[in-house]
Every structure is written in C-alpha cells, then in structure tokens.
Amino acid sequence: WQTQFVDHEGVNRMSGLLKVLSSCMTQLVVFATFYIFTVYSSASKDNALRGMCDKPVEKNLRFGVAPDWEMANTICCHNTQYAEPSGYFHSSRVNLFARFKPEESSHTFYDSVCGIPLFIAPRGRSLAEWETESYHHGWPSFRE
C-alpha cells in the first residue's frame, strides 16, 4: 500500500486525501462535541429526576434494590464516573447470588431506565464461577 505513493504525483494525491480526511474528522469531532453538549445541556435543564436520562430510573428495580432508588437514579442519570459501592450486590438486602436457583441457566439484566435487556449472565462460565469472579471484582462481572 505504501509503494503506490512513491512517485510525486502519488505523494500529492495522498497528501490531498489526508487533508480531506483531516477536514472531515475535524468536522465530525466538532459535530459530535456540539451534539453531546446540546443533548447534555438540554437534559440537565429538564426535570431534576431525569438528569442525563430520557426519564428517571424505573421504580420497580429488581433484586432488592428498590429501597435504594435514589442511589440508582443518581448513579444512572446524574453521574459519569461512579457506580454503586463495591460489594453492594452481596449486601444483606440485595444478596444477588442467593436469589438465583441452581437450575436456572441464565439471568437477564435490564437497563434500569428504559428496560431493555443489557446482559445475560453467566456467559461462558458456571454460576459458581460468575459468583467467584464477581466477588473478586466487587461488582457483578458481565461478559458479552
């Protein structure tokens, strides 16, 4: 591929192509930045419950998490850096892995705002392996 551009005419064509690509990428980055800023700005001006989300977190959260709805809404809709505290999934109220029956082969986890399926676990391992890996990480460990 490099040898195609050895002559001067080829170098000029490559240089022109790079200028066009550079210009397109700059426009794309500017557009993406403007779009993200616009979406974020308009969302943050809306209902305080929504934050960056289209709507607040659903009220009927699974696995014993519903009493911590405010924390879930803050994490999901008003934050870009943090998650629930490490080990929260095995706290006495949540106790995630105790909720699963050994005969169940998989469990679907849903987006807490719009309700679409996000993860199916365990993938590529047993329930016991998933549990061990999750305890090690401090959060449920999901795989694609």
mmCIF file of N, CA and C in Angstrom:
data_model
loop_
_atom_site.group_PDB
_atom_site.id
_atom_site.type_symbol
_atom_site.label_atom_id
_atom_site.label_comp_id
_atom_site.label_asym_id
_atom_site.label_seq_id
_atom_site.Cartn_x
_atom_site.Cartn_y
_atom_site.Cartn_z
ATOM 1 N N TRP A 1 0.842 -1.190 0.000
ATOM 2 C CA TRP A 1 0.000 0.000 0.000
ATOM 3 C C TRP A 1 0.873 1.234 0.000
ATOM 4 N N GLN A 2 1.975 1.244 0.723
ATOM 5 C CA GLN A 2 2.860 2.409 0.730
ATOM 6 C C GLN A 2 3.540 2.608 -0.620
ATOM 7 N N THR A 3 3.864 1.526 -1.320
ATOM 8 C CA THR A 3 4.588 1.659 -2.591
ATOM 9 C C THR A 3 3.732 2.310 -3.665
ATOM 10 N N GLN A 4 2.442 2.368 -3.539
ATOM 11 C CA GLN A 4 1.579 3.028 -4.511
ATOM 12 C C GLN A 4 1.829 4.533 -4.529
ATOM 13 N N PHE A 5 2.395 5.074 -3.478
ATOM 14 C CA PHE A 5 2.521 6.519 -3.356
ATOM 15 C C PHE A 5 3.976 6.985 -3.390
ATOM 16 N N VAL A 6 4.813 6.249 -4.099
ATOM 17 C CA VAL A 6 6.231 6.599 -4.152
ATOM 18 C C VAL A 6 6.491 7.775 -5.077
ATOM 19 N N ASP A 7 5.824 7.835 -6.243
ATOM 20 C CA ASP A 7 6.099 8.948 -7.165
ATOM 21 C C ASP A 7 5.488 10.246 -6.631
ATOM 22 N N HIS A 8 5.937 11.386 -7.210
ATOM 23 C CA HIS A 8 5.492 12.696 -6.727
ATOM 24 C C HIS A 8 3.988 12.881 -6.876
ATOM 25 N N GLU A 9 3.441 12.406 -7.993
ATOM 26 C CA GLU A 9 2.005 12.550 -8.212
ATOM 27 C C GLU A 9 1.233 11.772 -7.150
ATOM 28 N N GLY A 10 1.733 10.570 -6.832
ATOM 29 C CA GLY A 10 1.094 9.757 -5.804
ATOM 30 C C GLY A 10 1.184 10.410 -4.440
ATOM 31 N N VAL A 11 2.345 11.011 -4.134
ATOM 32 C CA VAL A 11 2.517 11.697 -2.856
ATOM 33 C C VAL A 11 1.524 12.854 -2.768
ATOM 34 N N ASN A 12 1.373 13.589 -3.858
ATOM 35 C CA ASN A 12 0.432 14.705 -3.865
ATOM 36 C C ASN A 12 -1.008 14.212 -3.661
ATOM 37 N N ARG A 13 -1.363 13.087 -4.329
ATOM 38 C CA ARG A 13 -2.708 12.527 -4.142
ATOM 39 C C ARG A 13 -2.907 12.118 -2.687
ATOM 40 N N MET A 14 -1.904 11.493 -2.091
ATOM 41 C CA MET A 14 -2.007 11.048 -0.695
ATOM 42 C C MET A 14 -2.120 12.253 0.231
ATOM 43 N N SER A 15 -1.332 13.281 -0.034
ATOM 44 C CA SER A 15 -1.376 14.487 0.783
ATOM 45 C C SER A 15 -2.765 15.134 0.711
ATOM 46 N N GLY A 16 -3.326 15.190 -0.490
ATOM 47 C CA GLY A 16 -4.669 15.740 -0.661
ATOM 48 C C GLY A 16 -5.713 14.919 0.069
ATOM 49 N N LEU A 17 -5.575 13.614 -0.009
ATOM 50 C CA LEU A 17 -6.509 12.718 0.679
ATOM 51 C C LEU A 17 -6.438 12.928 2.186
ATOM 52 N N LEU A 18 -5.226 13.057 2.717
ATOM 53 C CA LEU A 18 -5.071 13.278 4.151
ATOM 54 C C LEU A 18 -5.684 14.605 4.577
ATOM 55 N N LYS A 19 -5.541 15.656 3.729
ATOM 56 C CA LYS A 19 -6.149 16.938 4.057
ATOM 57 C C LYS A 19 -7.672 16.822 4.113
ATOM 58 N N VAL A 20 -8.255 16.106 3.146
ATOM 59 C CA VAL A 20 -9.711 15.924 3.120
ATOM 60 C C VAL A 20 -10.155 15.131 4.345
ATOM 61 N N LEU A 21 -9.449 14.032 4.640
ATOM 62 C CA LEU A 21 -9.805 13.221 5.801
ATOM 63 C C LEU A 21 -9.672 14.028 7.086
ATOM 64 N N SER A 22 -8.598 14.799 7.185
ATOM 65 C CA SER A 22 -8.385 15.619 8.369
ATOM 66 C C SER A 22 -9.530 16.616 8.538
ATOM 67 N N SER A 23 -9.927 17.235 7.446
ATOM 68 C CA SER A 23 -11.026 18.198 7.499
ATOM 69 C C SER A 23 -12.324 17.508 7.912
ATOM 70 N N CYS A 24 -12.597 16.343 7.329
ATOM 71 C CA CYS A 24 -13.812 15.603 7.665
ATOM 72 C C CYS A 24 -13.811 15.189 9.133
ATOM 73 N N MET A 25 -12.667 14.708 9.613
ATOM 74 C CA MET A 25 -12.594 14.273 11.011
ATOM 75 C C MET A 25 -12.796 15.466 11.946
ATOM 76 N N THR A 26 -12.219 16.621 11.596
ATOM 77 C CA THR A 26 -12.399 17.805 12.428
ATOM 78 C C THR A 26 -13.872 18.179 12.485
ATOM 79 N N GLN A 27 -14.545 18.159 11.335
ATOM 80 C CA GLN A 27 -15.966 18.479 11.305
ATOM 81 C C GLN A 27 -16.769 17.468 12.108
ATOM 82 N N LEU A 28 -16.403 16.194 12.000
ATOM 83 C CA LEU A 28 -17.100 15.153 12.735
ATOM 84 C C LEU A 28 -16.926 15.348 14.243
ATOM 85 N N VAL A 29 -15.710 15.642 14.675
ATOM 86 C CA VAL A 29 -15.450 15.855 16.096
ATOM 87 C C VAL A 29 -16.211 17.078 16.590
ATOM 88 N N VAL A 30 -16.207 18.160 15.804
ATOM 89 C CA VAL A 30 -16.940 19.365 16.193
ATOM 90 C C VAL A 30 -18.420 19.054 16.288
ATOM 91 N N PHE A 31 -18.963 18.339 15.297
ATOM 92 C CA PHE A 31 -20.381 17.981 15.319
ATOM 93 C C PHE A 31 -20.702 17.111 16.524
ATOM 94 N N ALA A 32 -19.881 16.081 16.757
ATOM 95 C CA ALA A 32 -20.122 15.169 17.882
ATOM 96 C C ALA A 32 -20.049 15.928 19.200
ATOM 97 N N THR A 33 -19.073 16.801 19.337
ATOM 98 C CA THR A 33 -18.942 17.580 20.567
ATOM 99 C C THR A 33 -20.157 18.476 20.757
ATOM 100 N N PHE A 34 -20.589 19.140 19.675
ATOM 101 C CA PHE A 34 -21.764 20.002 19.755
ATOM 102 C C PHE A 34 -23.002 19.184 20.117
ATOM 103 N N TYR A 35 -23.161 18.023 19.476
ATOM 104 C CA TYR A 35 -24.323 17.183 19.736
ATOM 105 C C TYR A 35 -24.333 16.721 21.196
ATOM 106 N N ILE A 36 -23.211 16.219 21.672
ATOM 107 C CA ILE A 36 -23.142 15.746 23.060
ATOM 108 C C ILE A 36 -23.412 16.899 24.014
ATOM 109 N N PHE A 37 -22.819 18.049 23.757
ATOM 110 C CA PHE A 37 -23.040 19.202 24.622
ATOM 111 C C PHE A 37 -24.510 19.611 24.599
ATOM 112 N N THR A 38 -25.116 19.622 23.410
ATOM 113 C CA THR A 38 -26.517 20.019 23.285
ATOM 114 C C THR A 38 -27.420 19.040 24.019
ATOM 115 N N VAL A 39 -27.197 17.744 23.810
ATOM 116 C CA VAL A 39 -28.020 16.739 24.480
ATOM 117 C C VAL A 39 -27.834 16.838 25.991
ATOM 118 N N TYR A 40 -26.588 16.930 26.432
ATOM 119 C CA TYR A 40 -26.318 17.011 27.864
ATOM 120 C C TYR A 40 -26.919 18.290 28.452
ATOM 121 N N SER A 41 -26.740 19.414 27.772
ATOM 122 C CA SER A 41 -27.236 20.687 28.290
ATOM 123 C C SER A 41 -28.751 20.686 28.384
ATOM 124 N N SER A 42 -29.423 20.214 27.339
ATOM 125 C CA SER A 42 -30.883 20.242 27.377
ATOM 126 C C SER A 42 -31.410 19.247 28.405
ATOM 127 N N ALA A 43 -30.744 18.117 28.555
ATOM 128 C CA ALA A 43 -31.197 17.140 29.549
ATOM 129 C C ALA A 43 -31.006 17.680 30.957
ATOM 130 N N SER A 44 -29.900 18.373 31.206
ATOM 131 C CA SER A 44 -29.641 18.852 32.563
ATOM 132 C C SER A 44 -30.563 20.002 32.949
ATOM 133 N N LYS A 45 -31.176 20.662 31.971
ATOM 134 C CA LYS A 45 -32.122 21.737 32.261
ATOM 135 C C LYS A 45 -33.510 21.186 32.556
ATOM 136 N N ASP A 46 -33.759 19.940 32.206
ATOM 137 C CA ASP A 46 -35.066 19.329 32.416
ATOM 138 C C ASP A 46 -35.227 18.885 33.856
ATOM 139 N N ASN A 47 -36.223 18.109 34.051
ATOM 140 C CA ASN A 47 -36.589 17.561 35.356
ATOM 141 C C ASN A 47 -35.367 17.053 36.120
ATOM 142 N N ALA A 48 -35.240 17.455 37.355
ATOM 143 C CA ALA A 48 -34.083 17.072 38.180
ATOM 144 C C ALA A 48 -34.002 15.567 38.369
ATOM 145 N N LEU A 49 -35.104 14.863 38.282
ATOM 146 C CA LEU A 49 -35.076 13.402 38.413
ATOM 147 C C LEU A 49 -34.441 12.747 37.206
ATOM 148 N N ARG A 50 -34.572 13.358 36.048
ATOM 149 C CA ARG A 50 -34.091 12.752 34.815
ATOM 150 C C ARG A 50 -32.601 12.903 34.625
ATOM 151 N N GLY A 51 -32.057 14.049 34.929
ATOM 152 C CA GLY A 51 -30.635 14.270 34.684
ATOM 153 C C GLY A 51 -30.299 14.048 33.231
ATOM 154 N N MET A 52 -29.374 13.130 32.958
ATOM 155 C CA MET A 52 -28.948 12.837 31.593
ATOM 156 C C MET A 52 -29.799 11.757 30.936
ATOM 157 N N CYS A 53 -30.815 11.274 31.603
ATOM 158 C CA CYS A 53 -31.655 10.192 31.086
ATOM 159 C C CYS A 53 -32.921 10.751 30.450
ATOM 160 N N ASP A 54 -33.530 9.945 29.582
ATOM 161 C CA ASP A 54 -34.807 10.331 28.978
ATOM 162 C C ASP A 54 -35.923 10.374 30.003
ATOM 163 N N LYS A 55 -35.777 9.590 31.035
ATOM 164 C CA LYS A 55 -36.759 9.545 32.120
ATOM 165 C C LYS A 55 -36.035 9.026 33.355
ATOM 166 N N PRO A 56 -36.633 9.140 34.540
ATOM 167 C CA PRO A 56 -35.962 8.625 35.743
ATOM 168 C C PRO A 56 -35.857 7.095 35.712
ATOM 169 N N VAL A 57 -35.043 6.573 36.578
ATOM 170 C CA VAL A 57 -34.907 5.125 36.739
ATOM 171 C C VAL A 57 -36.273 4.553 37.127
ATOM 172 N N GLU A 58 -36.574 3.365 36.604
ATOM 173 C CA GLU A 58 -37.837 2.701 36.927
ATOM 174 C C GLU A 58 -37.939 2.471 38.431
ATOM 175 N N LYS A 59 -39.135 2.501 38.938
ATOM 176 C CA LYS A 59 -39.353 2.323 40.388
ATOM 177 C C LYS A 59 -39.287 0.855 40.813
ATOM 178 N N ASN A 60 -39.635 -0.052 39.923
ATOM 179 C CA ASN A 60 -39.697 -1.478 40.288
ATOM 180 C C ASN A 60 -38.369 -2.188 40.033
ATOM 181 N N LEU A 61 -37.306 -1.717 40.658
ATOM 182 C CA LEU A 61 -35.989 -2.329 40.489
ATOM 183 C C LEU A 61 -35.971 -3.715 41.114
ATOM 184 N N ARG A 62 -35.230 -4.598 40.494
ATOM 185 C CA ARG A 62 -35.167 -5.993 40.929
ATOM 186 C C ARG A 62 -34.085 -6.224 41.985
ATOM 187 N N PHE A 63 -34.073 -7.439 42.499
ATOM 188 C CA PHE A 63 -33.014 -7.940 43.384
ATOM 189 C C PHE A 63 -32.864 -7.155 44.687
ATOM 190 N N GLY A 64 -33.943 -6.597 45.202
ATOM 191 C CA GLY A 64 -33.878 -5.895 46.484
ATOM 192 C C GLY A 64 -33.290 -4.504 46.419
ATOM 193 N N VAL A 65 -33.155 -3.959 45.223
ATOM 194 C CA VAL A 65 -32.523 -2.656 45.046
ATOM 195 C C VAL A 65 -33.541 -1.505 45.157
ATOM 196 N N ALA A 66 -34.828 -1.780 45.026
ATOM 197 C CA ALA A 66 -35.862 -0.730 45.008
ATOM 198 C C ALA A 66 -35.747 0.266 46.173
ATOM 199 N N PRO A 67 -35.446 -0.168 47.413
ATOM 200 C CA PRO A 67 -35.317 0.821 48.504
ATOM 201 C C PRO A 67 -34.182 1.833 48.278
ATOM 202 N N ASP A 68 -33.252 1.501 47.416
ATOM 203 C CA ASP A 68 -32.133 2.402 47.111
ATOM 204 C C ASP A 68 -32.339 3.111 45.778
ATOM 205 N N TRP A 69 -33.607 3.406 45.448
ATOM 206 C CA TRP A 69 -33.947 4.027 44.172
ATOM 207 C C TRP A 69 -33.181 5.330 43.961
ATOM 208 N N GLU A 70 -33.080 6.175 44.981
ATOM 209 C CA GLU A 70 -32.383 7.459 44.819
ATOM 210 C C GLU A 70 -30.925 7.254 44.436
ATOM 211 N N MET A 71 -30.268 6.288 45.052
ATOM 212 C CA MET A 71 -28.879 5.993 44.696
ATOM 213 C C MET A 71 -28.817 5.510 43.241
ATOM 214 N N ALA A 72 -29.733 4.622 42.857
ATOM 215 C CA ALA A 72 -29.752 4.106 41.482
ATOM 216 C C ALA A 72 -29.980 5.232 40.483
ATOM 217 N N ASN A 73 -30.903 6.118 40.770
ATOM 218 C CA ASN A 73 -31.185 7.235 39.865
ATOM 219 C C ASN A 73 -29.985 8.169 39.763
ATOM 220 N N THR A 74 -29.324 8.420 40.877
ATOM 221 C CA THR A 74 -28.131 9.266 40.861
ATOM 222 C C THR A 74 -27.026 8.621 40.030
ATOM 223 N N ILE A 75 -26.786 7.342 40.234
ATOM 224 C CA ILE A 75 -25.725 6.643 39.511
ATOM 225 C C ILE A 75 -26.026 6.595 38.015
ATOM 226 N N CYS A 76 -27.262 6.280 37.665
ATOM 227 C CA CYS A 76 -27.618 6.099 36.256
ATOM 228 C C CYS A 76 -27.805 7.407 35.495
ATOM 229 N N CYS A 77 -28.349 8.415 36.134
ATOM 230 C CA CYS A 77 -28.777 9.614 35.406
ATOM 231 C C CYS A 77 -28.047 10.908 35.764
ATOM 232 N N HIS A 78 -27.269 10.924 36.821
ATOM 233 C CA HIS A 78 -26.631 12.172 37.255
ATOM 234 C C HIS A 78 -25.132 11.984 37.489
ATOM 235 N N ASN A 79 -24.505 11.135 36.721
ATOM 236 C CA ASN A 79 -23.145 10.763 37.050
ATOM 237 C C ASN A 79 -22.489 10.120 35.843
ATOM 238 N N THR A 80 -21.214 10.361 35.662
ATOM 239 C CA THR A 80 -20.482 9.733 34.558
ATOM 240 C C THR A 80 -19.251 8.982 35.045
ATOM 241 N N GLN A 81 -19.032 8.915 36.361
ATOM 242 C CA GLN A 81 -17.794 8.323 36.849
ATOM 243 C C GLN A 81 -17.971 7.163 37.810
ATOM 244 N N TYR A 82 -19.038 7.140 38.569
ATOM 245 C CA TYR A 82 -19.094 6.201 39.674
ATOM 246 C C TYR A 82 -20.203 5.165 39.509
ATOM 247 N N ALA A 83 -20.126 4.123 40.301
ATOM 248 C CA ALA A 83 -21.141 3.074 40.351
ATOM 249 C C ALA A 83 -21.550 2.905 41.813
ATOM 250 N N GLU A 84 -22.381 1.929 42.044
ATOM 251 C CA GLU A 84 -22.752 1.632 43.426
ATOM 252 C C GLU A 84 -21.494 1.200 44.191
ATOM 253 N N PRO A 85 -21.539 1.235 45.519
ATOM 254 C CA PRO A 85 -20.349 0.857 46.294
ATOM 255 C C PRO A 85 -19.910 -0.579 45.995
ATOM 256 N N SER A 86 -18.620 -0.789 46.020
ATOM 257 C CA SER A 86 -18.080 -2.135 45.829
ATOM 258 C C SER A 86 -18.703 -3.084 46.844
ATOM 259 N N GLY A 87 -19.146 -4.238 46.368
ATOM 260 C CA GLY A 87 -19.734 -5.237 47.248
ATOM 261 C C GLY A 87 -21.213 -5.045 47.514
ATOM 262 N N TYR A 88 -21.806 -3.986 46.982
ATOM 263 C CA TYR A 88 -23.233 -3.718 47.201
ATOM 264 C C TYR A 88 -24.096 -4.916 46.813
ATOM 265 N N PHE A 89 -23.727 -5.601 45.729
ATOM 266 C CA PHE A 89 -24.533 -6.725 45.233
ATOM 267 C C PHE A 89 -24.617 -7.880 46.235
ATOM 268 N N HIS A 90 -23.690 -7.968 47.173
ATOM 269 C CA HIS A 90 -23.783 -9.054 48.163
ATOM 270 C C HIS A 90 -24.100 -8.529 49.560
ATOM 271 N N SER A 91 -24.627 -7.289 49.633
ATOM 272 C CA SER A 91 -25.109 -6.778 50.916
ATOM 273 C C SER A 91 -26.318 -7.612 51.356
ATOM 274 N N SER A 92 -26.676 -7.537 52.615
ATOM 275 C CA SER A 92 -27.749 -8.411 53.130
ATOM 276 C C SER A 92 -29.086 -8.172 52.437
ATOM 277 N N ARG A 93 -29.377 -6.944 52.030
ATOM 278 C CA ARG A 93 -30.657 -6.687 51.368
ATOM 279 C C ARG A 93 -30.654 -7.194 49.928
ATOM 280 N N VAL A 94 -29.578 -6.999 49.215
ATOM 281 C CA VAL A 94 -29.530 -7.393 47.805
ATOM 282 C C VAL A 94 -29.212 -8.874 47.672
ATOM 283 N N ASN A 95 -28.121 -9.313 48.233
ATOM 284 C CA ASN A 95 -27.708 -10.717 48.220
ATOM 285 C C ASN A 95 -28.009 -11.386 46.875
ATOM 286 N N LEU A 96 -27.447 -10.823 45.826
ATOM 287 C CA LEU A 96 -27.758 -11.183 44.445
ATOM 288 C C LEU A 96 -27.710 -12.671 44.158
ATOM 289 N N PHE A 97 -26.619 -13.319 44.474
ATOM 290 C CA PHE A 97 -26.460 -14.716 44.071
ATOM 291 C C PHE A 97 -27.361 -15.665 44.845
ATOM 292 N N ALA A 98 -27.801 -15.288 46.026
ATOM 293 C CA ALA A 98 -28.739 -16.122 46.784
ATOM 294 C C ALA A 98 -30.125 -16.118 46.137
ATOM 295 N N ARG A 99 -30.397 -15.154 45.270
ATOM 296 C CA ARG A 99 -31.688 -15.052 44.598
ATOM 297 C C ARG A 99 -31.815 -15.999 43.406
ATOM 298 N N PHE A 100 -30.716 -16.555 42.956
ATOM 299 C CA PHE A 100 -30.747 -17.421 41.778
ATOM 300 C C PHE A 100 -30.894 -18.876 42.180
ATOM 301 N N LYS A 101 -31.717 -19.571 41.447
ATOM 302 C CA LYS A 101 -31.891 -21.009 41.676
ATOM 303 C C LYS A 101 -30.845 -21.764 40.852
ATOM 304 N N PRO A 102 -30.260 -22.816 41.421
ATOM 305 C CA PRO A 102 -29.218 -23.559 40.699
ATOM 306 C C PRO A 102 -29.679 -24.097 39.345
ATOM 307 N N GLU A 103 -30.968 -24.401 39.207
ATOM 308 C CA GLU A 103 -31.456 -24.962 37.941
ATOM 309 C C GLU A 103 -31.638 -23.899 36.844
ATOM 310 N N GLU A 104 -31.569 -22.630 37.201
ATOM 311 C CA GLU A 104 -31.684 -21.569 36.197
ATOM 312 C C GLU A 104 -30.352 -21.436 35.465
ATOM 313 N N SER A 105 -30.400 -21.499 34.148
ATOM 314 C CA SER A 105 -29.149 -21.487 33.383
ATOM 315 C C SER A 105 -28.626 -20.076 33.112
ATOM 316 N N SER A 106 -29.515 -19.081 33.089
ATOM 317 C CA SER A 106 -29.051 -17.718 32.839
ATOM 318 C C SER A 106 -30.030 -16.709 33.448
ATOM 319 N N HIS A 107 -29.544 -15.489 33.565
ATOM 320 C CA HIS A 107 -30.326 -14.399 34.157
ATOM 321 C C HIS A 107 -30.126 -13.162 33.304
ATOM 322 N N THR A 108 -31.215 -12.499 32.971
ATOM 323 C CA THR A 108 -31.150 -11.306 32.132
ATOM 324 C C THR A 108 -31.196 -10.066 33.018
ATOM 325 N N PHE A 109 -30.282 -9.140 32.753
ATOM 326 C CA PHE A 109 -30.214 -7.874 33.460
ATOM 327 C C PHE A 109 -30.625 -6.776 32.485
ATOM 328 N N TYR A 110 -31.473 -5.866 32.959
ATOM 329 C CA TYR A 110 -32.083 -4.860 32.106
ATOM 330 C C TYR A 110 -31.597 -3.462 32.453
ATOM 331 N N ASP A 111 -31.642 -2.576 31.461
ATOM 332 C CA ASP A 111 -31.356 -1.174 31.682
ATOM 333 C C ASP A 111 -32.398 -0.640 32.659
ATOM 334 N N SER A 112 -31.968 0.060 33.696
ATOM 335 C CA SER A 112 -32.892 0.486 34.742
ATOM 336 C C SER A 112 -33.702 1.720 34.367
ATOM 337 N N VAL A 113 -33.415 2.324 33.229
ATOM 338 C CA VAL A 113 -34.199 3.469 32.773
ATOM 339 C C VAL A 113 -35.224 3.036 31.727
ATOM 340 N N CYS A 114 -34.774 2.383 30.668
ATOM 341 C CA CYS A 114 -35.696 2.058 29.576
ATOM 342 C C CYS A 114 -36.129 0.598 29.561
ATOM 343 N N GLY A 115 -35.520 -0.248 30.359
ATOM 344 C CA GLY A 115 -35.978 -1.622 30.491
ATOM 345 C C GLY A 115 -35.525 -2.596 29.418
ATOM 346 N N ILE A 116 -34.602 -2.202 28.550
ATOM 347 C CA ILE A 116 -34.143 -3.135 27.522
ATOM 348 C C ILE A 116 -33.091 -4.082 28.108
ATOM 349 N N PRO A 117 -33.027 -5.325 27.617
ATOM 350 C CA PRO A 117 -32.010 -6.263 28.125
ATOM 351 C C PRO A 117 -30.602 -5.771 27.793
ATOM 352 N N LEU A 118 -29.701 -5.830 28.779
ATOM 353 C CA LEU A 118 -28.313 -5.411 28.587
ATOM 354 C C LEU A 118 -27.332 -6.574 28.664
ATOM 355 N N PHE A 119 -27.510 -7.414 29.678
ATOM 356 C CA PHE A 119 -26.569 -8.506 29.913
ATOM 357 C C PHE A 119 -27.330 -9.782 30.233
ATOM 358 N N ILE A 120 -26.748 -10.876 29.815
ATOM 359 C CA ILE A 120 -27.231 -12.191 30.219
ATOM 360 C C ILE A 120 -26.055 -12.866 30.899
ATOM 361 N N ALA A 121 -26.296 -13.356 32.088
ATOM 362 C CA ALA A 121 -25.195 -13.964 32.842
ATOM 363 C C ALA A 121 -25.668 -15.288 33.428
ATOM 364 N N PRO A 122 -24.802 -16.217 33.705
ATOM 365 C CA PRO A 122 -23.382 -16.178 33.349
ATOM 366 C C PRO A 122 -23.177 -16.561 31.885
ATOM 367 N N ARG A 123 -22.234 -15.971 31.271
ATOM 368 C CA ARG A 123 -21.879 -16.297 29.887
ATOM 369 C C ARG A 123 -20.492 -16.920 29.891
ATOM 370 N N GLY A 124 -20.376 -18.098 29.311
ATOM 371 C CA GLY A 124 -19.086 -18.760 29.186
ATOM 372 C C GLY A 124 -18.501 -19.266 30.492
ATOM 373 N N ARG A 125 -19.336 -19.437 31.502
ATOM 374 C CA ARG A 125 -18.873 -19.937 32.808
ATOM 375 C C ARG A 125 -20.083 -20.398 33.604
ATOM 376 N N SER A 126 -19.812 -21.075 34.672
ATOM 377 C CA SER A 126 -20.892 -21.564 35.532
ATOM 378 C C SER A 126 -21.353 -20.445 36.461
ATOM 379 N N LEU A 127 -22.475 -20.659 37.112
ATOM 380 C CA LEU A 127 -22.973 -19.695 38.093
ATOM 381 C C LEU A 127 -21.943 -19.505 39.208
ATOM 382 N N ALA A 128 -21.339 -20.607 39.662
ATOM 383 C CA ALA A 128 -20.329 -20.524 40.730
ATOM 384 C C ALA A 128 -19.109 -19.712 40.277
ATOM 385 N N GLU A 129 -18.678 -19.917 39.040
ATOM 386 C CA GLU A 129 -17.530 -19.158 38.519
ATOM 387 C C GLU A 129 -17.872 -17.672 38.402
ATOM 388 N N TRP A 130 -19.087 -17.382 37.953
ATOM 389 C CA TRP A 130 -19.529 -15.996 37.836
ATOM 390 C C TRP A 130 -19.560 -15.327 39.214
ATOM 391 N N GLU A 131 -20.083 -16.049 40.192
ATOM 392 C CA GLU A 131 -20.155 -15.522 41.556
ATOM 393 C C GLU A 131 -18.754 -15.235 42.106
ATOM 394 N N THR A 132 -17.837 -16.180 41.937
ATOM 395 C CA THR A 132 -16.464 -16.006 42.424
ATOM 396 C C THR A 132 -15.798 -14.806 41.766
ATOM 397 N N GLU A 133 -15.959 -14.692 40.451
ATOM 398 C CA GLU A 133 -15.356 -13.569 39.717
ATOM 399 C C GLU A 133 -15.967 -12.234 40.168
ATOM 400 N N SER A 134 -17.262 -12.225 40.403
ATOM 401 C CA SER A 134 -17.935 -11.003 40.843
ATOM 402 C C SER A 134 -17.466 -10.585 42.233
ATOM 403 N N TYR A 135 -17.341 -11.535 43.153
ATOM 404 C CA TYR A 135 -16.824 -11.217 44.495
ATOM 405 C C TYR A 135 -15.414 -10.654 44.407
ATOM 406 N N HIS A 136 -14.618 -11.222 43.516
ATOM 407 C CA HIS A 136 -13.239 -10.761 43.346
ATOM 408 C C HIS A 136 -13.203 -9.310 42.849
ATOM 409 N N HIS A 137 -14.070 -8.968 41.896
ATOM 410 C CA HIS A 137 -14.097 -7.621 41.331
ATOM 411 C C HIS A 137 -14.805 -6.599 42.222
ATOM 412 N N GLY A 138 -15.764 -7.075 43.004
ATOM 413 C CA GLY A 138 -16.545 -6.159 43.840
ATOM 414 C C GLY A 138 -17.859 -5.743 43.209
ATOM 415 N N TRP A 139 -18.070 -6.112 41.969
ATOM 416 C CA TRP A 139 -19.306 -5.827 41.230
ATOM 417 C C TRP A 139 -19.624 -7.047 40.369
ATOM 418 N N PRO A 140 -20.905 -7.238 40.026
ATOM 419 C CA PRO A 140 -21.217 -8.345 39.108
ATOM 420 C C PRO A 140 -20.391 -8.223 37.833
ATOM 421 N N SER A 141 -19.815 -9.320 37.416
ATOM 422 C CA SER A 141 -18.925 -9.337 36.272
ATOM 423 C C SER A 141 -19.693 -9.865 35.049
ATOM 424 N N PHE A 142 -19.904 -8.991 34.075
ATOM 425 C CA PHE A 142 -20.653 -9.380 32.882
ATOM 426 C C PHE A 142 -19.705 -9.549 31.697
ATOM 427 N N ARG A 143 -20.061 -10.456 30.805
ATOM 428 C CA ARG A 143 -19.304 -10.694 29.580
ATOM 429 C C ARG A 143 -20.255 -10.675 28.411
ATOM 430 N N GLU A 144 -19.747 -10.292 27.266
ATOM 431 C CA GLU A 144 -20.561 -10.325 26.049
ATOM 432 C C GLU A 144 -20.583 -11.710 25.495
#
